[in-house]
PDB file of C-alpha atoms in Angstrom:
ATOM      1  CA  UNK A   1    -129.444 -38.035  44.857  1.00 90.00           C
ATOM      2  CA  UNK A   2    -131.092 -36.052  47.083  1.00 92.00           C
ATOM      3  CA  UNK A   3    -129.728 -33.079  49.326  1.00 92.00           C
ATOM      4  CA  UNK A   4    -128.540 -34.768  52.440  1.00 92.00           C
ATOM      5  CA  UNK A   5    -126.950 -37.144  50.577  1.00 93.00           C
ATOM      6  CA  UNK A   6    -125.021 -35.696  48.320  1.00 93.00           C
ATOM      7  CA  UNK A   7    -123.799 -33.117  51.154  1.00 94.00           C
ATOM      8  CA  UNK A   8    -122.994 -36.060  53.257  1.00 94.00           C
ATOM      9  CA  UNK A   9    -120.944 -37.521  50.428  1.00 94.00           C
ATOM     10  CA  UNK A  10    -119.167 -33.982  49.903  1.00 93.00           C
ATOM     11  CA  UNK A  11    -118.290 -33.861  53.116  1.00 92.00           C
ATOM     12  CA  UNK A  12    -120.431 -30.050  53.557  1.00 93.00           C
ATOM     13  CA  UNK A  13    -123.992 -29.343  54.447  1.00 94.00           C
ATOM     14  CA  UNK A  14    -126.811 -28.678  53.061  1.00 93.00           C
ATOM     15  CA  UNK A  15    -127.215 -25.241  53.782  1.00 95.00           C
ATOM     16  CA  UNK A  16    -123.620 -24.777  51.636  1.00 94.00           C
ATOM     17  CA  UNK A  17    -124.912 -26.388  48.804  1.00 94.00           C
ATOM     18  CA  UNK A  18    -128.679 -24.134  48.847  1.00 94.00           C
ATOM     19  CA  UNK A  19    -125.690 -21.461  49.134  1.00 95.00           C
ATOM     20  CA  UNK A  20    -123.786 -22.554  46.227  1.00 95.00           C
ATOM     21  CA  UNK A  21    -127.013 -22.535  44.579  1.00 93.00           C
ATOM     22  CA  UNK A  22    -128.069 -19.371  45.003  1.00 93.00           C
ATOM     23  CA  UNK A  23    -124.572 -18.263  43.833  1.00 93.00           C
ATOM     24  CA  UNK A  24    -125.248 -20.408  40.677  1.00 92.00           C
ATOM     25  CA  UNK A  25    -122.153 -23.079  41.103  1.00 93.00           C
ATOM     26  CA  UNK A  26    -124.542 -25.492  42.002  1.00 92.00           C
ATOM     27  CA  UNK A  27    -127.767 -26.952  39.280  1.00 89.00           C
ATOM     28  CA  UNK A  28    -130.925 -25.915  41.114  1.00 80.00           C
ATOM     29  CA  UNK A  29    -132.583 -29.412  39.714  1.00 88.00           C
ATOM     30  CA  UNK A  30    -135.834 -30.439  41.048  1.00 88.00           C
ATOM     31  CA  UNK A  31    -137.643 -34.736  40.870  1.00 85.00           C
ATOM     32  CA  UNK A  32    -141.414 -34.706  40.354  1.00 86.00           C
ATOM     33  CA  UNK A  33    -142.292 -34.205  43.994  1.00 88.00           C
ATOM     34  CA  UNK A  34    -140.056 -31.329  44.283  1.00 86.00           C
ATOM     35  CA  UNK A  35    -136.732 -32.316  46.138  1.00 86.00           C
ATOM     36  CA  UNK A  36    -133.713 -30.968  44.539  1.00 88.00           C
ATOM     37  CA  UNK A  37    -131.876 -33.548  42.092  1.00 91.00           C
ATOM     38  CA  UNK A  38    -128.195 -34.045  41.918  1.00 92.00           C
ATOM     39  CA  UNK A  39    -126.106 -36.522  40.205  1.00 91.00           C
ATOM     40  CA  UNK A  40    -122.386 -37.453  39.747  1.00 93.00           C
ATOM     41  CA  UNK A  41    -121.260 -34.774  38.229  1.00 92.00           C
ATOM     42  CA  UNK A  42    -122.881 -32.554  40.776  1.00 93.00           C
ATOM     43  CA  UNK A  43    -120.653 -34.331  43.695  1.00 94.00           C
ATOM     44  CA  UNK A  44    -117.438 -33.447  40.777  1.00 94.00           C
ATOM     45  CA  UNK A  45    -118.502 -30.359  41.049  1.00 94.00           C
ATOM     46  CA  UNK A  46    -118.251 -29.465  45.171  1.00 95.00           C
ATOM     47  CA  UNK A  47    -114.695 -31.444  44.630  1.00 94.00           C
ATOM     48  CA  UNK A  48    -113.244 -29.328  42.743  1.00 94.00           C
ATOM     49  CA  UNK A  49    -115.367 -26.241  44.138  1.00 95.00           C
ATOM     50  CA  UNK A  50    -113.916 -28.106  47.888  1.00 94.00           C
ATOM     51  CA  UNK A  51    -109.751 -28.667  46.835  1.00 94.00           C
ATOM     52  CA  UNK A  52    -110.103 -25.216  44.857  1.00 96.00           C
ATOM     53  CA  UNK A  53    -110.778 -23.669  48.383  1.00 94.00           C
ATOM     54  CA  UNK A  54    -108.180 -25.617  50.518  1.00 93.00           C
ATOM     55  CA  UNK A  55    -105.596 -23.837  48.516  1.00 93.00           C
ATOM     56  CA  UNK A  56    -106.934 -20.686  48.657  1.00 93.00           C
ATOM     57  CA  UNK A  57    -109.456 -19.794  45.946  1.00 96.00           C
ATOM     58  CA  UNK A  58    -112.383 -17.763  47.018  1.00 94.00           C
ATOM     59  CA  UNK A  59    -115.729 -18.982  45.808  1.00 94.00           C
ATOM     60  CA  UNK A  60    -115.951 -16.464  43.023  1.00 95.00           C
ATOM     61  CA  UNK A  61    -113.043 -17.591  41.950  1.00 96.00           C
ATOM     62  CA  UNK A  62    -113.344 -21.297  41.157  1.00 96.00           C
ATOM     63  CA  UNK A  63    -116.406 -19.981  39.203  1.00 96.00           C
ATOM     64  CA  UNK A  64    -114.130 -20.601  36.084  1.00 97.00           C
ATOM     65  CA  UNK A  65    -113.388 -24.028  37.250  1.00 96.00           C
ATOM     66  CA  UNK A  66    -117.026 -24.639  38.005  1.00 95.00           C
ATOM     67  CA  UNK A  67    -118.032 -23.941  34.061  1.00 95.00           C
ATOM     68  CA  UNK A  68    -114.967 -26.188  32.754  1.00 95.00           C
ATOM     69  CA  UNK A  69    -116.292 -29.216  34.180  1.00 94.00           C
ATOM     70  CA  UNK A  70    -120.018 -27.681  33.006  1.00 92.00           C
ATOM     71  CA  UNK A  71    -119.059 -27.545  29.642  1.00 93.00           C
ATOM     72  CA  UNK A  72    -118.464 -30.815  29.740  1.00 92.00           C
ATOM     73  CA  UNK A  73    -114.374 -30.899  30.160  1.00 94.00           C
ATOM     74  CA  UNK A  74    -112.901 -33.616  32.036  1.00 91.00           C
ATOM     75  CA  UNK A  75    -111.239 -31.399  34.647  1.00 93.00           C
ATOM     76  CA  UNK A  76    -112.172 -28.081  35.945  1.00 93.00           C
ATOM     77  CA  UNK A  77    -108.809 -26.381  34.375  1.00 93.00           C
ATOM     78  CA  UNK A  78    -109.094 -27.285  31.137  1.00 93.00           C
ATOM     79  CA  UNK A  79    -110.161 -23.844  30.148  1.00 95.00           C
ATOM     80  CA  UNK A  80    -108.955 -20.960  29.239  1.00 97.00           C
ATOM     81  CA  UNK A  81    -110.874 -18.733  32.074  1.00 97.00           C
ATOM     82  CA  UNK A  82    -109.526 -21.704  34.687  1.00 97.00           C
ATOM     83  CA  UNK A  83    -105.921 -20.550  33.311  1.00 97.00           C
ATOM     84  CA  UNK A  84    -106.514 -17.572  34.201  1.00 97.00           C
ATOM     85  CA  UNK A  85    -107.006 -18.035  37.568  1.00 97.00           C
ATOM     86  CA  UNK A  86    -104.199 -20.409  38.378  1.00 97.00           C
ATOM     87  CA  UNK A  87    -102.149 -17.384  36.789  1.00 97.00           C
ATOM     88  CA  UNK A  88    -103.743 -14.469  39.197  1.00 96.00           C
ATOM     89  CA  UNK A  89    -103.434 -16.792  42.380  1.00 96.00           C
ATOM     90  CA  UNK A  90     -99.846 -17.770  41.514  1.00 96.00           C
ATOM     91  CA  UNK A  91     -99.081 -13.781  41.080  1.00 97.00           C
ATOM     92  CA  UNK A  92    -101.420 -13.324  44.449  1.00 95.00           C
ATOM     93  CA  UNK A  93     -99.021 -15.761  46.294  1.00 96.00           C
ATOM     94  CA  UNK A  94     -96.129 -15.122  44.760  1.00 97.00           C
ATOM     95  CA  UNK A  95     -96.511 -11.157  46.564  1.00 97.00           C
ATOM     96  CA  UNK A  96     -97.336 -12.631  49.264  1.00 96.00           C
ATOM     97  CA  UNK A  97     -94.075 -14.817  49.450  1.00 97.00           C
ATOM     98  CA  UNK A  98     -92.499 -12.075  48.871  1.00 97.00           C
ATOM     99  CA  UNK A  99     -93.936  -9.797  51.432  1.00 97.00           C
ATOM    100  CA  UNK A 100     -93.351 -12.597  54.159  1.00 97.00           C
ATOM    101  CA  UNK A 101     -89.799 -12.387  53.446  1.00 97.00           C
ATOM    102  CA  UNK A 102     -89.781  -9.307  54.252  1.00 97.00           C
ATOM    103  CA  UNK A 103     -91.091  -8.641  57.299  1.00 97.00           C
ATOM    104  CA  UNK A 104     -88.829 -12.266  58.356  1.00 97.00           C
ATOM    105  CA  UNK A 105     -86.050 -10.163  57.740  1.00 97.00           C
ATOM    106  CA  UNK A 106     -87.057  -7.309  59.699  1.00 97.00           C
ATOM    107  CA  UNK A 107     -87.758  -9.951  62.664  1.00 97.00           C
ATOM    108  CA  UNK A 108     -84.335 -10.948  62.010  1.00 96.00           C
ATOM    109  CA  UNK A 109     -82.485  -7.674  61.902  1.00 95.00           C
ATOM    110  CA  UNK A 110     -85.278  -7.177  65.247  1.00 95.00           C
ATOM    111  CA  UNK A 111     -83.297 -10.401  66.916  1.00 95.00           C
ATOM    112  CA  UNK A 112     -80.000  -9.229  66.344  1.00 92.00           C
ATOM    113  CA  UNK A 113     -80.254  -5.917  67.524  1.00 91.00           C
ATOM    114  CA  UNK A 114     -82.081  -7.115  70.749  1.00 91.00           C
ATOM    115  CA  UNK A 115     -80.075 -10.152  71.511  1.00 88.00           C
ATOM    116  CA  UNK A 116     -76.676  -7.198  70.996  1.00 89.00           C
ATOM    117  CA  UNK A 117     -78.369  -5.008  73.466  1.00 85.00           C
ATOM    118  CA  UNK A 118     -78.893  -7.863  75.646  1.00 83.00           C
ATOM    119  CA  UNK A 119     -75.362  -8.652  75.882  1.00 82.00           C
ATOM    120  CA  UNK A 120     -74.901  -4.721  77.291  1.00 79.00           C
ATOM    121  CA  UNK A 121     -77.203  -5.063  79.566  1.00 73.00           C
ATOM    122  CA  UNK A 122     -75.773  -4.504  83.308  1.00 68.00           C
ATOM    123  CA  UNK A 123     -75.359  -8.268  84.422  1.00 62.00           C
ATOM    124  CA  UNK A 124     -77.965  -8.031  87.081  1.00 63.00           C
ATOM    125  CA  UNK A 125     -80.980  -6.286  85.572  1.00 63.00           C
ATOM    126  CA  UNK A 126     -80.518  -8.912  82.752  1.00 62.00           C
ATOM    127  CA  UNK A 127     -79.830 -11.949  85.077  1.00 57.00           C
ATOM    128  CA  UNK A 128     -83.583 -10.766  87.195  1.00 54.00           C
ATOM    129  CA  UNK A 129     -84.885  -9.972  83.520  1.00 53.00           C
ATOM    130  CA  UNK A 130     -83.850 -13.406  81.876  1.00 49.00           C
ATOM    131  CA  UNK A 131     -85.632 -15.419  84.662  1.00 51.00           C
ATOM    132  CA  UNK A 132     -88.549 -13.635  84.631  1.00 56.00           C
ATOM    133  CA  UNK A 133     -89.270 -14.000  81.882  1.00 57.00           C
ATOM    134  CA  UNK A 134     -88.924 -10.050  80.921  1.00 56.00           C
ATOM    135  CA  UNK A 135     -86.626 -10.655  78.031  1.00 50.00           C
TER     136      UNK A 135
END
């Protein structure tokens, strides 16, 4: 298939496909007429890249999965390098989750403090502030 058809089937643009070629993620095969030529395997590579990017993997992190598929494995995560990327991504996600938990705790503490202060606020000022959306 040609580049336009592959882009349409993969739900991307021809520009993206050319970019993937320059990054070595998509093979740059040419037909006799000079047009780029792709097959179902290339579509599978693009589906793998897209799925991983939807999960938050950057483009370079998809490389081991693409190479695994190119090596003939039925799944891009059947190779040791892909498993290592999964492990690294899980470690990264665990760190992000922990930071978010910490921020949530701090925001919760700030809210609790602010609510207590609001209870101690002089009535005329607080009533006006609440009505005006200042609190």
